[in-house]
Amino acid sequence: MIETLDIVSWAGPYDDNFRRRAAERLEAGAVLLFPSLGFPLDDTETALVRSAGSDGSAKNISLDPATGQCKGSTISGTELATLTAMLDRFGKSARSLVEGLLPHYAAGLERARTSFRPVEISGRHSSWRQDDKRLHVDAFPSRPMQGRRILRVFANIDLDGTPRHWRIGPDFETYAARFLPSLPRAVPGKSWLLHRLGVTRARRSRYDEVMLFLHDAAKRDLGWQRDAPVQEVDFPPGCAWAVFTDQVAHAATAGRNALEQSFYVEPGALARPETAPLAVLKRMCGAAMV
Ligand SMILES: [Fe+2]
C-alpha cells in the first residue's frame, strides 16, 4: 500500500527507476511516500503557521488558483499575502513533482484547490458525512467529476514533530463490493434537476452518484469502520505523500499543519485506466458510468 520513493527535490528530472515505480504503483492504489521531501518554510511563514495553529478558527484554508483568492481564513493584510504566497508556492511545487514523476499526466492535469489544514484532527467533531476520521474514498457533492480522477499531494509542515496519522483501508474493489449491493437505483431526472437548481456545477453522471454513495455508505457504517482491515501510517513532519484519494480508502485521524494540493486527472492520461474506479465500477455494475 505504501511505495517509498526517496527523492529530495520538488523539481525533477527524476531518474527512470523513480518514474517507473511511481507510474506503476500510484494507479495500482498505493500511496507514494516521499520521506525526505520536506517543504521548507521561511521565517515569516513559520510564524504564520505557529499563529494559525493556535487560533483554530478554520478547519481548512484554501486557495483557488484560478482566482488567487484564499477562503476560510480570518487573517488579512500582510499575513494573508504570506499565506496566499505559501499556498501558491506549494501548489507549484506539487505540480512540478507530479509532472516530473508522471510526465504522461501533464497534458490531462488540472490544478485545483490548494489547502492548509492547521487544526489538530483528533477530538474534532463534525457530522458523519464530513468526518474524515472515518474511512472513505473522496467524492464531491457539488462538483461532478464524470470519471476524472482526484490526485492529492500532501506535506506535513508541523513545527513540533507531530505526525499526521492515516488509516488506509482495503483496496477499491473490496470496498466497493462491500457496499454496492445496497446501491439505490438511478432516479431519472435527478441529476438534471440538481444541476438546474445550482446544487451541482454540472450534471452528475452515474459515476458521480455511485462514488458519492460509496463515500456516504462507508462513513455511515460504524461496524465496517470498526472491523475493516486497515494499515496504520504515520506521516512525520518533513515528508510528503501523493495518492489517488478517489481510489484509496483513507481516514486522517490525528495531526495538524498539513498542506494539500488537489489535481484532477483526465482518464485518458492514465497509464492503466482499467485500474481506475470508473472501469472497476463499470465492470462491477455491468453498466455505463459516464
Ligand atoms: Fe478524503
PDB file of C-alpha atoms and ligand atoms in Angstrom:
ATOM      1  CA  MET A   1       0.000   0.000   0.000  1.00  0.00           C
ATOM      2  CA  ILE A   2       2.948   2.322   0.612  1.00  0.00           C
ATOM      3  CA  GLU A   3       5.582   2.876  -2.081  1.00  0.00           C
ATOM      4  CA  THR A   4       8.557   4.758  -0.666  1.00  0.00           C
ATOM      5  CA  LEU A   5      10.477   6.970  -3.078  1.00  0.00           C
ATOM      6  CA  ASP A   6      13.491   8.688  -1.605  1.00  0.00           C
ATOM      7  CA  ILE A   7      13.576  11.805  -3.705  1.00  0.00           C
ATOM      8  CA  VAL A   8      14.760  15.067  -2.154  1.00  0.00           C
ATOM      9  CA  SER A   9      13.586  17.775  -4.565  1.00  0.00           C
ATOM     10  CA  TRP A  10      10.197  19.040  -5.750  1.00  0.00           C
ATOM     11  CA  ALA A  11      11.763  19.748  -9.145  1.00  0.00           C
ATOM     12  CA  GLY A  12      12.819  16.943 -11.464  1.00  0.00           C
ATOM     13  CA  PRO A  13      14.237  15.483 -13.517  1.00  0.00           C
ATOM     14  CA  TYR A  14      13.839  12.223 -11.598  1.00  0.00           C
ATOM     15  CA  ASP A  15      15.595   9.049 -12.543  1.00  0.00           C
ATOM     16  CA  ASP A  16      13.833   6.355 -14.555  1.00  0.00           C
ATOM     17  CA  ASN A  17      13.556   3.999 -11.582  1.00  0.00           C
ATOM     18  CA  PHE A  18      11.514   6.532  -9.577  1.00  0.00           C
ATOM     19  CA  ARG A  19       9.291   7.412 -12.545  1.00  0.00           C
ATOM     20  CA  ARG A  20       8.584   3.785 -13.381  1.00  0.00           C
ATOM     21  CA  ARG A  21       7.729   2.888  -9.786  1.00  0.00           C
ATOM     22  CA  ALA A  22       5.551   5.987  -9.351  1.00  0.00           C
ATOM     23  CA  ALA A  23       3.558   5.235 -12.513  1.00  0.00           C
ATOM     24  CA  GLU A  24       3.072   1.546 -11.699  1.00  0.00           C
ATOM     25  CA  ARG A  25       2.202   1.854  -8.038  1.00  0.00           C
ATOM     26  CA  LEU A  26       0.102   5.038  -7.883  1.00  0.00           C
ATOM     27  CA  GLU A  27      -2.572   3.764 -10.272  1.00  0.00           C
ATOM     28  CA  ALA A  28      -2.481   0.358  -8.583  1.00  0.00           C
ATOM     29  CA  GLY A  29      -3.751   2.078  -5.425  1.00  0.00           C
ATOM     30  CA  ALA A  30      -0.554   2.712  -3.475  1.00  0.00           C
ATOM     31  CA  VAL A  31       0.322   5.821  -1.516  1.00  0.00           C
ATOM     32  CA  LEU A  32       3.572   7.292  -2.828  1.00  0.00           C
ATOM     33  CA  LEU A  33       5.587   8.294   0.236  1.00  0.00           C
ATOM     34  CA  PHE A  34       8.470  10.741  -0.073  1.00  0.00           C
ATOM     35  CA  PRO A  35      10.124  10.526   3.364  1.00  0.00           C
ATOM     36  CA  SER A  36      12.854  13.085   2.621  1.00  0.00           C
ATOM     37  CA  LEU A  37      10.760  15.589   0.690  1.00  0.00           C
ATOM     38  CA  GLY A  38      10.226  18.432   3.129  1.00  0.00           C
ATOM     39  CA  PHE A  39       8.542  21.683   2.179  1.00  0.00           C
ATOM     40  CA  PRO A  40      10.823  24.355   3.669  1.00  0.00           C
ATOM     41  CA  LEU A  41       9.299  27.478   5.233  1.00  0.00           C
ATOM     42  CA  ASP A  42      10.954  30.856   5.660  1.00  0.00           C
ATOM     43  CA  ASP A  43      10.785  32.798   8.958  1.00  0.00           C
ATOM     44  CA  THR A  44       7.602  34.698   8.046  1.00  0.00           C
ATOM     45  CA  GLU A  45       5.809  31.509   7.004  1.00  0.00           C
ATOM     46  CA  THR A  46       6.986  29.732  10.147  1.00  0.00           C
ATOM     47  CA  ALA A  47       5.491  32.491  12.318  1.00  0.00           C
ATOM     48  CA  LEU A  48       2.249  32.286  10.354  1.00  0.00           C
ATOM     49  CA  VAL A  49       1.968  28.509  10.760  1.00  0.00           C
ATOM     50  CA  ARG A  50       2.515  28.892  14.515  1.00  0.00           C
ATOM     51  CA  SER A  51      -0.241  31.502  14.882  1.00  0.00           C
ATOM     52  CA  ALA A  52      -2.720  29.717  12.557  1.00  0.00           C
ATOM     53  CA  GLY A  53      -2.445  26.549  14.638  1.00  0.00           C
ATOM     54  CA  SER A  54      -3.122  28.338  17.896  1.00  0.00           C
ATOM     55  CA  ASP A  55      -6.116  30.235  16.521  1.00  0.00           C
ATOM     56  CA  GLY A  56      -8.046  27.137  15.432  1.00  0.00           C
ATOM     57  CA  SER A  57     -10.846  29.075  13.764  1.00  0.00           C
ATOM     58  CA  ALA A  58     -10.686  27.321  10.403  1.00  0.00           C
ATOM     59  CA  LYS A  59     -10.520  23.634   9.554  1.00  0.00           C
ATOM     60  CA  ASN A  60      -9.231  24.328   6.069  1.00  0.00           C
ATOM     61  CA  ILE A  61      -7.862  27.434   4.440  1.00  0.00           C
ATOM     62  CA  SER A  62      -7.930  27.042   0.687  1.00  0.00           C
ATOM     63  CA  LEU A  63      -6.515  28.876  -2.293  1.00  0.00           C
ATOM     64  CA  ASP A  64      -8.340  28.816  -5.606  1.00  0.00           C
ATOM     65  CA  PRO A  65      -5.520  29.040  -8.153  1.00  0.00           C
ATOM     66  CA  ALA A  66      -7.965  30.308 -10.799  1.00  0.00           C
ATOM     67  CA  THR A  67      -8.765  33.465  -8.801  1.00  0.00           C
ATOM     68  CA  GLY A  68      -5.743  33.700  -6.491  1.00  0.00           C
ATOM     69  CA  GLN A  69      -8.177  34.093  -3.563  1.00  0.00           C
ATOM     70  CA  CYS A  70      -7.906  32.384  -0.171  1.00  0.00           C
ATOM     71  CA  LYS A  71     -11.035  31.258   1.675  1.00  0.00           C
ATOM     72  CA  GLY A  72     -11.592  30.073   5.220  1.00  0.00           C
ATOM     73  CA  SER A  73      -9.126  32.343   6.982  1.00  0.00           C
ATOM     74  CA  THR A  74      -9.835  35.222   9.349  1.00  0.00           C
ATOM     75  CA  ILE A  75      -6.413  36.776   8.764  1.00  0.00           C
ATOM     76  CA  SER A  76      -5.850  39.748   6.452  1.00  0.00           C
ATOM     77  CA  GLY A  77      -3.217  42.169   5.171  1.00  0.00           C
ATOM     78  CA  THR A  78       0.409  41.092   5.142  1.00  0.00           C
ATOM     79  CA  GLU A  79      -0.329  37.776   6.842  1.00  0.00           C
ATOM     80  CA  LEU A  80      -2.922  36.876   4.227  1.00  0.00           C
ATOM     81  CA  ALA A  81      -0.448  37.754   1.473  1.00  0.00           C
ATOM     82  CA  THR A  82       2.158  35.490   3.115  1.00  0.00           C
ATOM     83  CA  LEU A  83      -0.350  32.654   3.395  1.00  0.00           C
ATOM     84  CA  THR A  84      -1.519  33.032  -0.196  1.00  0.00           C
ATOM     85  CA  ALA A  85       2.054  33.052  -1.484  1.00  0.00           C
ATOM     86  CA  MET A  86       2.958  29.990   0.611  1.00  0.00           C
ATOM     87  CA  LEU A  87      -0.022  28.040  -0.722  1.00  0.00           C
ATOM     88  CA  ASP A  88       0.736  29.045  -4.290  1.00  0.00           C
ATOM     89  CA  ARG A  89       4.368  28.033  -3.883  1.00  0.00           C
ATOM     90  CA  PHE A  90       3.262  24.658  -2.523  1.00  0.00           C
ATOM     91  CA  GLY A  91       0.812  24.206  -5.404  1.00  0.00           C
ATOM     92  CA  LYS A  92       3.522  24.927  -7.959  1.00  0.00           C
ATOM     93  CA  SER A  93       5.932  22.573  -6.177  1.00  0.00           C
ATOM     94  CA  ALA A  94       3.325  19.805  -6.125  1.00  0.00           C
ATOM     95  CA  ARG A  95       2.645  20.302  -9.831  1.00  0.00           C
ATOM     96  CA  SER A  96       6.349  20.156 -10.596  1.00  0.00           C
ATOM     97  CA  LEU A  97       6.599  16.902  -8.609  1.00  0.00           C
ATOM     98  CA  VAL A  98       3.655  15.286 -10.396  1.00  0.00           C
ATOM     99  CA  GLU A  99       4.756  16.393 -13.854  1.00  0.00           C
ATOM    100  CA  GLY A 100       8.320  15.269 -13.192  1.00  0.00           C
ATOM    101  CA  LEU A 101       7.391  11.846 -11.818  1.00  0.00           C
ATOM    102  CA  LEU A 102       4.349  11.205 -14.011  1.00  0.00           C
ATOM    103  CA  PRO A 103       5.043  13.094 -17.253  1.00  0.00           C
ATOM    104  CA  HIS A 104       2.204  11.306 -19.088  1.00  0.00           C
ATOM    105  CA  TYR A 105      -0.279  13.158 -16.815  1.00  0.00           C
ATOM    106  CA  ALA A 106       0.915  16.629 -17.797  1.00  0.00           C
ATOM    107  CA  ALA A 107      -1.481  17.129 -20.723  1.00  0.00           C
ATOM    108  CA  GLY A 108      -4.503  15.952 -18.699  1.00  0.00           C
ATOM    109  CA  LEU A 109      -3.723  17.579 -15.349  1.00  0.00           C
ATOM    110  CA  GLU A 110      -5.752  20.396 -13.797  1.00  0.00           C
ATOM    111  CA  ARG A 111      -4.512  22.107 -10.666  1.00  0.00           C
ATOM    112  CA  ALA A 112      -7.480  22.543  -8.321  1.00  0.00           C
ATOM    113  CA  ARG A 113      -7.536  23.980  -4.799  1.00  0.00           C
ATOM    114  CA  THR A 114      -4.532  24.183  -2.507  1.00  0.00           C
ATOM    115  CA  SER A 115      -5.315  23.883   1.182  1.00  0.00           C
ATOM    116  CA  PHE A 116      -3.666  24.442   4.533  1.00  0.00           C
ATOM    117  CA  ARG A 117      -5.053  22.299   7.370  1.00  0.00           C
ATOM    118  CA  PRO A 118      -3.731  23.853  10.566  1.00  0.00           C
ATOM    119  CA  VAL A 119      -6.100  22.404  13.141  1.00  0.00           C
ATOM    120  CA  GLU A 120      -5.477  19.211  15.107  1.00  0.00           C
ATOM    121  CA  ILE A 121      -7.770  16.493  13.744  1.00  0.00           C
ATOM    122  CA  SER A 122      -8.154  14.241  16.773  1.00  0.00           C
ATOM    123  CA  GLY A 123     -11.051  15.173  19.005  1.00  0.00           C
ATOM    124  CA  ARG A 124     -12.603  17.428  16.361  1.00  0.00           C
ATOM    125  CA  HIS A 125     -16.338  16.969  15.938  1.00  0.00           C
ATOM    126  CA  SER A 126     -18.183  17.075  12.624  1.00  0.00           C
ATOM    127  CA  SER A 127     -21.212  15.474  11.026  1.00  0.00           C
ATOM    128  CA  TRP A 128     -20.745  11.840   9.979  1.00  0.00           C
ATOM    129  CA  ARG A 129     -20.672  12.817   6.313  1.00  0.00           C
ATOM    130  CA  GLN A 130     -17.925  15.394   6.853  1.00  0.00           C
ATOM    131  CA  ASP A 131     -15.979  13.298   9.344  1.00  0.00           C
ATOM    132  CA  ASP A 132     -12.730  12.464   7.558  1.00  0.00           C
ATOM    133  CA  LYS A 133     -11.629  10.432  10.586  1.00  0.00           C
ATOM    134  CA  ARG A 134     -13.853   7.728   9.066  1.00  0.00           C
ATOM    135  CA  LEU A 135     -12.570   5.590   6.185  1.00  0.00           C
ATOM    136  CA  HIS A 136     -13.829   6.803   2.814  1.00  0.00           C
ATOM    137  CA  VAL A 137     -12.976   7.434  -0.798  1.00  0.00           C
ATOM    138  CA  ASP A 138     -13.271  11.051  -1.922  1.00  0.00           C
ATOM    139  CA  ALA A 139     -16.268  12.265  -3.927  1.00  0.00           C
ATOM    140  CA  PHE A 140     -17.547  15.825  -4.261  1.00  0.00           C
ATOM    141  CA  PRO A 141     -21.278  16.542  -3.770  1.00  0.00           C
ATOM    142  CA  SER A 142     -21.299  19.758  -5.797  1.00  0.00           C
ATOM    143  CA  ARG A 143     -18.540  19.119  -8.321  1.00  0.00           C
ATOM    144  CA  PRO A 144     -19.249  16.124 -10.570  1.00  0.00           C
ATOM    145  CA  MET A 145     -16.009  14.535 -11.772  1.00  0.00           C
ATOM    146  CA  GLN A 146     -17.556  12.462 -14.584  1.00  0.00           C
ATOM    147  CA  GLY A 147     -14.699   9.986 -14.480  1.00  0.00           C
ATOM    148  CA  ARG A 148     -11.872  12.418 -13.865  1.00  0.00           C
ATOM    149  CA  ARG A 149      -9.532  11.332 -11.094  1.00  0.00           C
ATOM    150  CA  ILE A 150      -8.743  13.057  -7.789  1.00  0.00           C
ATOM    151  CA  LEU A 151      -4.999  13.043  -7.134  1.00  0.00           C
ATOM    152  CA  ARG A 152      -3.779  14.724  -3.967  1.00  0.00           C
ATOM    153  CA  VAL A 153      -0.303  15.699  -2.810  1.00  0.00           C
ATOM    154  CA  PHE A 154       0.236  16.334   0.913  1.00  0.00           C
ATOM    155  CA  ALA A 155       3.110  17.654   3.024  1.00  0.00           C
ATOM    156  CA  ASN A 156       3.380  17.685   6.807  1.00  0.00           C
ATOM    157  CA  ILE A 157       4.801  21.068   7.866  1.00  0.00           C
ATOM    158  CA  ASP A 158       4.144  20.793  11.589  1.00  0.00           C
ATOM    159  CA  LEU A 159       6.804  22.570  13.635  1.00  0.00           C
ATOM    160  CA  ASP A 160       6.615  20.454  16.776  1.00  0.00           C
ATOM    161  CA  GLY A 161       7.198  16.986  15.356  1.00  0.00           C
ATOM    162  CA  THR A 162       3.541  15.915  15.233  1.00  0.00           C
ATOM    163  CA  PRO A 163       2.967  13.149  12.669  1.00  0.00           C
ATOM    164  CA  ARG A 164      -0.184  13.032  10.561  1.00  0.00           C
ATOM    165  CA  HIS A 165      -1.848   9.705  11.162  1.00  0.00           C
ATOM    166  CA  TRP A 166      -3.814   7.887   8.466  1.00  0.00           C
ATOM    167  CA  ARG A 167      -5.690   4.625   8.404  1.00  0.00           C
ATOM    168  CA  ILE A 168      -5.654   3.078   4.920  1.00  0.00           C
ATOM    169  CA  GLY A 169      -8.432   0.631   4.146  1.00  0.00           C
ATOM    170  CA  PRO A 170      -8.927  -2.294   1.774  1.00  0.00           C
ATOM    171  CA  ASP A 171      -8.446  -1.991  -1.993  1.00  0.00           C
ATOM    172  CA  PHE A 172     -11.116  -0.224  -4.043  1.00  0.00           C
ATOM    173  CA  GLU A 173     -12.782  -3.346  -5.436  1.00  0.00           C
ATOM    174  CA  THR A 174     -13.113  -4.923  -1.974  1.00  0.00           C
ATOM    175  CA  TYR A 175     -14.510  -1.639  -0.614  1.00  0.00           C
ATOM    176  CA  ALA A 176     -16.989  -1.300  -3.475  1.00  0.00           C
ATOM    177  CA  ALA A 177     -18.080  -4.944  -3.197  1.00  0.00           C
ATOM    178  CA  ARG A 178     -18.990  -4.340   0.456  1.00  0.00           C
ATOM    179  CA  PHE A 179     -21.436  -1.534  -0.313  1.00  0.00           C
ATOM    180  CA  LEU A 180     -22.634  -1.893  -3.937  1.00  0.00           C
ATOM    181  CA  PRO A 181     -25.340  -4.468  -3.070  1.00  0.00           C
ATOM    182  CA  SER A 182     -27.273  -1.656  -1.357  1.00  0.00           C
ATOM    183  CA  LEU A 183     -26.735   0.914  -4.115  1.00  0.00           C
ATOM    184  CA  PRO A 184     -30.069   2.624  -4.910  1.00  0.00           C
ATOM    185  CA  ARG A 185     -31.309   2.635  -8.490  1.00  0.00           C
ATOM    186  CA  ALA A 186     -30.703   5.757 -10.552  1.00  0.00           C
ATOM    187  CA  VAL A 187     -33.556   8.261 -10.313  1.00  0.00           C
ATOM    188  CA  PRO A 188     -34.400   9.640 -13.782  1.00  0.00           C
ATOM    189  CA  GLY A 189     -34.131  13.424 -13.945  1.00  0.00           C
ATOM    190  CA  LYS A 190     -32.416  13.819 -10.556  1.00  0.00           C
ATOM    191  CA  SER A 191     -29.010  14.879 -11.901  1.00  0.00           C
ATOM    192  CA  TRP A 192     -30.670  17.286 -14.340  1.00  0.00           C
ATOM    193  CA  LEU A 193     -32.691  18.847 -11.503  1.00  0.00           C
ATOM    194  CA  LEU A 194     -29.713  19.184  -9.127  1.00  0.00           C
ATOM    195  CA  HIS A 195     -27.785  20.963 -11.832  1.00  0.00           C
ATOM    196  CA  ARG A 196     -30.771  23.146 -12.707  1.00  0.00           C
ATOM    197  CA  LEU A 197     -31.172  24.123  -9.042  1.00  0.00           C
ATOM    198  CA  GLY A 198     -27.496  25.045  -8.779  1.00  0.00           C
ATOM    199  CA  VAL A 199     -26.718  22.269  -6.272  1.00  0.00           C
ATOM    200  CA  THR A 200     -24.112  20.867  -8.656  1.00  0.00           C
ATOM    201  CA  ARG A 201     -21.815  22.698 -11.072  1.00  0.00           C
ATOM    202  CA  ALA A 202     -22.515  20.182 -13.828  1.00  0.00           C
ATOM    203  CA  ARG A 203     -24.728  17.158 -14.223  1.00  0.00           C
ATOM    204  CA  ARG A 204     -23.818  14.252 -12.017  1.00  0.00           C
ATOM    205  CA  SER A 205     -23.018  11.187 -14.078  1.00  0.00           C
ATOM    206  CA  ARG A 206     -23.900   7.736 -12.758  1.00  0.00           C
ATOM    207  CA  TYR A 207     -20.215   7.519 -11.821  1.00  0.00           C
ATOM    208  CA  ASP A 208     -20.601  10.557  -9.536  1.00  0.00           C
ATOM    209  CA  GLU A 209     -23.740   9.129  -7.940  1.00  0.00           C
ATOM    210  CA  VAL A 210     -22.048   5.797  -7.251  1.00  0.00           C
ATOM    211  CA  MET A 211     -18.898   7.437  -5.856  1.00  0.00           C
ATOM    212  CA  LEU A 212     -20.963   9.663  -3.533  1.00  0.00           C
ATOM    213  CA  PHE A 213     -22.905   6.605  -2.435  1.00  0.00           C
ATOM    214  CA  LEU A 214     -19.653   4.740  -1.674  1.00  0.00           C
ATOM    215  CA  HIS A 215     -18.359   7.731   0.300  1.00  0.00           C
ATOM    216  CA  ASP A 216     -21.525   8.030   2.378  1.00  0.00           C
ATOM    217  CA  ALA A 217     -22.233   4.320   2.807  1.00  0.00           C
ATOM    218  CA  ALA A 218     -18.754   3.690   4.226  1.00  0.00           C
ATOM    219  CA  LYS A 219     -18.825   6.635   6.622  1.00  0.00           C
ATOM    220  CA  ARG A 220     -22.295   5.672   7.869  1.00  0.00           C
ATOM    221  CA  ASP A 221     -21.364   2.037   8.547  1.00  0.00           C
ATOM    222  CA  LEU A 222     -19.816   2.060  12.023  1.00  0.00           C
ATOM    223  CA  GLY A 223     -19.420  -1.718  12.015  1.00  0.00           C
ATOM    224  CA  TRP A 224     -17.283  -1.551   8.873  1.00  0.00           C
ATOM    225  CA  GLN A 225     -15.368   1.414  10.240  1.00  0.00           C
ATOM    226  CA  ARG A 226     -14.505  -0.713  13.272  1.00  0.00           C
ATOM    227  CA  ASP A 227     -13.803  -4.023  11.537  1.00  0.00           C
ATOM    228  CA  ALA A 228     -12.362  -3.210   8.098  1.00  0.00           C
ATOM    229  CA  PRO A 229      -8.728  -4.282   7.712  1.00  0.00           C
ATOM    230  CA  VAL A 230      -6.546  -1.193   7.815  1.00  0.00           C
ATOM    231  CA  GLN A 231      -2.920  -0.206   7.645  1.00  0.00           C
ATOM    232  CA  GLU A 232      -1.930   2.487  10.141  1.00  0.00           C
ATOM    233  CA  VAL A 233       0.549   5.020   8.769  1.00  0.00           C
ATOM    234  CA  ASP A 234       2.332   8.000  10.345  1.00  0.00           C
ATOM    235  CA  PHE A 235       3.486  10.793   8.053  1.00  0.00           C
ATOM    236  CA  PRO A 236       6.050  12.768  10.079  1.00  0.00           C
ATOM    237  CA  PRO A 237       6.947  16.419   9.521  1.00  0.00           C
ATOM    238  CA  GLY A 238       9.403  16.807   6.671  1.00  0.00           C
ATOM    239  CA  CYS A 239       7.751  14.227   4.432  1.00  0.00           C
ATOM    240  CA  ALA A 240       5.269  14.395   1.557  1.00  0.00           C
ATOM    241  CA  TRP A 241       2.919  11.864   0.008  1.00  0.00           C
ATOM    242  CA  ALA A 242       0.699  11.516  -3.065  1.00  0.00           C
ATOM    243  CA  VAL A 243      -2.376   9.351  -3.550  1.00  0.00           C
ATOM    244  CA  PHE A 244      -5.484   8.912  -5.685  1.00  0.00           C
ATOM    245  CA  THR A 245      -7.994   9.641  -2.909  1.00  0.00           C
ATOM    246  CA  ASP A 246     -10.942   8.570  -5.091  1.00  0.00           C
ATOM    247  CA  GLN A 247      -9.463   5.053  -5.127  1.00  0.00           C
ATOM    248  CA  VAL A 248      -7.649   4.555  -1.828  1.00  0.00           C
ATOM    249  CA  ALA A 249      -9.875   4.277   1.252  1.00  0.00           C
ATOM    250  CA  HIS A 250      -8.352   6.632   3.807  1.00  0.00           C
ATOM    251  CA  ALA A 251      -9.068   8.254   7.146  1.00  0.00           C
ATOM    252  CA  ALA A 252      -7.000  11.037   8.706  1.00  0.00           C
ATOM    253  CA  THR A 253      -7.268  10.504  12.442  1.00  0.00           C
ATOM    254  CA  ALA A 254      -4.635  12.773  14.003  1.00  0.00           C
ATOM    255  CA  GLY A 255      -2.207  15.529  13.118  1.00  0.00           C
ATOM    256  CA  ARG A 256      -2.169  19.195  12.197  1.00  0.00           C
ATOM    257  CA  ASN A 257      -0.426  21.619   9.868  1.00  0.00           C
ATOM    258  CA  ALA A 258      -0.663  19.777   6.566  1.00  0.00           C
ATOM    259  CA  LEU A 259      -0.533  21.289   3.118  1.00  0.00           C
ATOM    260  CA  GLU A 260      -2.556  19.650   0.361  1.00  0.00           C
ATOM    261  CA  GLN A 261      -2.803  20.181  -3.378  1.00  0.00           C
ATOM    262  CA  SER A 262      -5.634  18.601  -5.377  1.00  0.00           C
ATOM    263  CA  PHE A 263      -5.335  17.733  -9.050  1.00  0.00           C
ATOM    264  CA  TYR A 264      -7.935  16.435 -11.445  1.00  0.00           C
ATOM    265  CA  VAL A 265      -6.569  13.929 -13.950  1.00  0.00           C
ATOM    266  CA  GLU A 266      -8.316  13.167 -17.230  1.00  0.00           C
ATOM    267  CA  PRO A 267      -8.988   9.415 -17.617  1.00  0.00           C
ATOM    268  CA  GLY A 268      -7.232   9.490 -20.988  1.00  0.00           C
ATOM    269  CA  ALA A 269      -3.959  10.427 -19.280  1.00  0.00           C
ATOM    270  CA  LEU A 270      -3.865   7.294 -17.113  1.00  0.00           C
ATOM    271  CA  ALA A 271      -1.329   4.590 -17.887  1.00  0.00           C
ATOM    272  CA  ARG A 272      -3.660   1.801 -16.669  1.00  0.00           C
ATOM    273  CA  PRO A 273      -7.253   3.065 -16.935  1.00  0.00           C
ATOM    274  CA  GLU A 274      -8.546  -0.444 -16.160  1.00  0.00           C
ATOM    275  CA  THR A 275      -7.497   0.051 -12.511  1.00  0.00           C
ATOM    276  CA  ALA A 276      -9.434   3.337 -12.117  1.00  0.00           C
ATOM    277  CA  PRO A 277     -12.721   3.420 -10.144  1.00  0.00           C
ATOM    278  CA  LEU A 278     -14.547   4.273 -13.384  1.00  0.00           C
ATOM    279  CA  ALA A 279     -13.517   0.999 -15.030  1.00  0.00           C
ATOM    280  CA  VAL A 280     -13.876  -1.081 -11.851  1.00  0.00           C
ATOM    281  CA  LEU A 281     -17.416   0.208 -11.217  1.00  0.00           C
ATOM    282  CA  LYS A 282     -18.424  -0.258 -14.846  1.00  0.00           C
ATOM    283  CA  ARG A 283     -17.330  -3.881 -14.620  1.00  0.00           C
ATOM    284  CA  MET A 284     -18.914  -4.496 -11.196  1.00  0.00           C
ATOM    285  CA  CYS A 285     -22.217  -2.757 -12.030  1.00  0.00           C
ATOM    286  CA  GLY A 286     -22.362  -4.012 -15.613  1.00  0.00           C
ATOM    287  CA  ALA A 287     -23.467  -0.586 -16.779  1.00  0.00           C
ATOM    288  CA  ALA A 288     -22.071   2.560 -18.348  1.00  0.00           C
ATOM    289  CA  MET A 289     -20.960   5.116 -15.766  1.00  0.00           C
ATOM    290  CA  VAL A 290     -20.485   8.295 -17.802  1.00  0.00           C
TER     291      VAL A 290
HETATM  292 FE    FE B   1     -10.652  12.228   1.950  1.00  0.00          FE
END
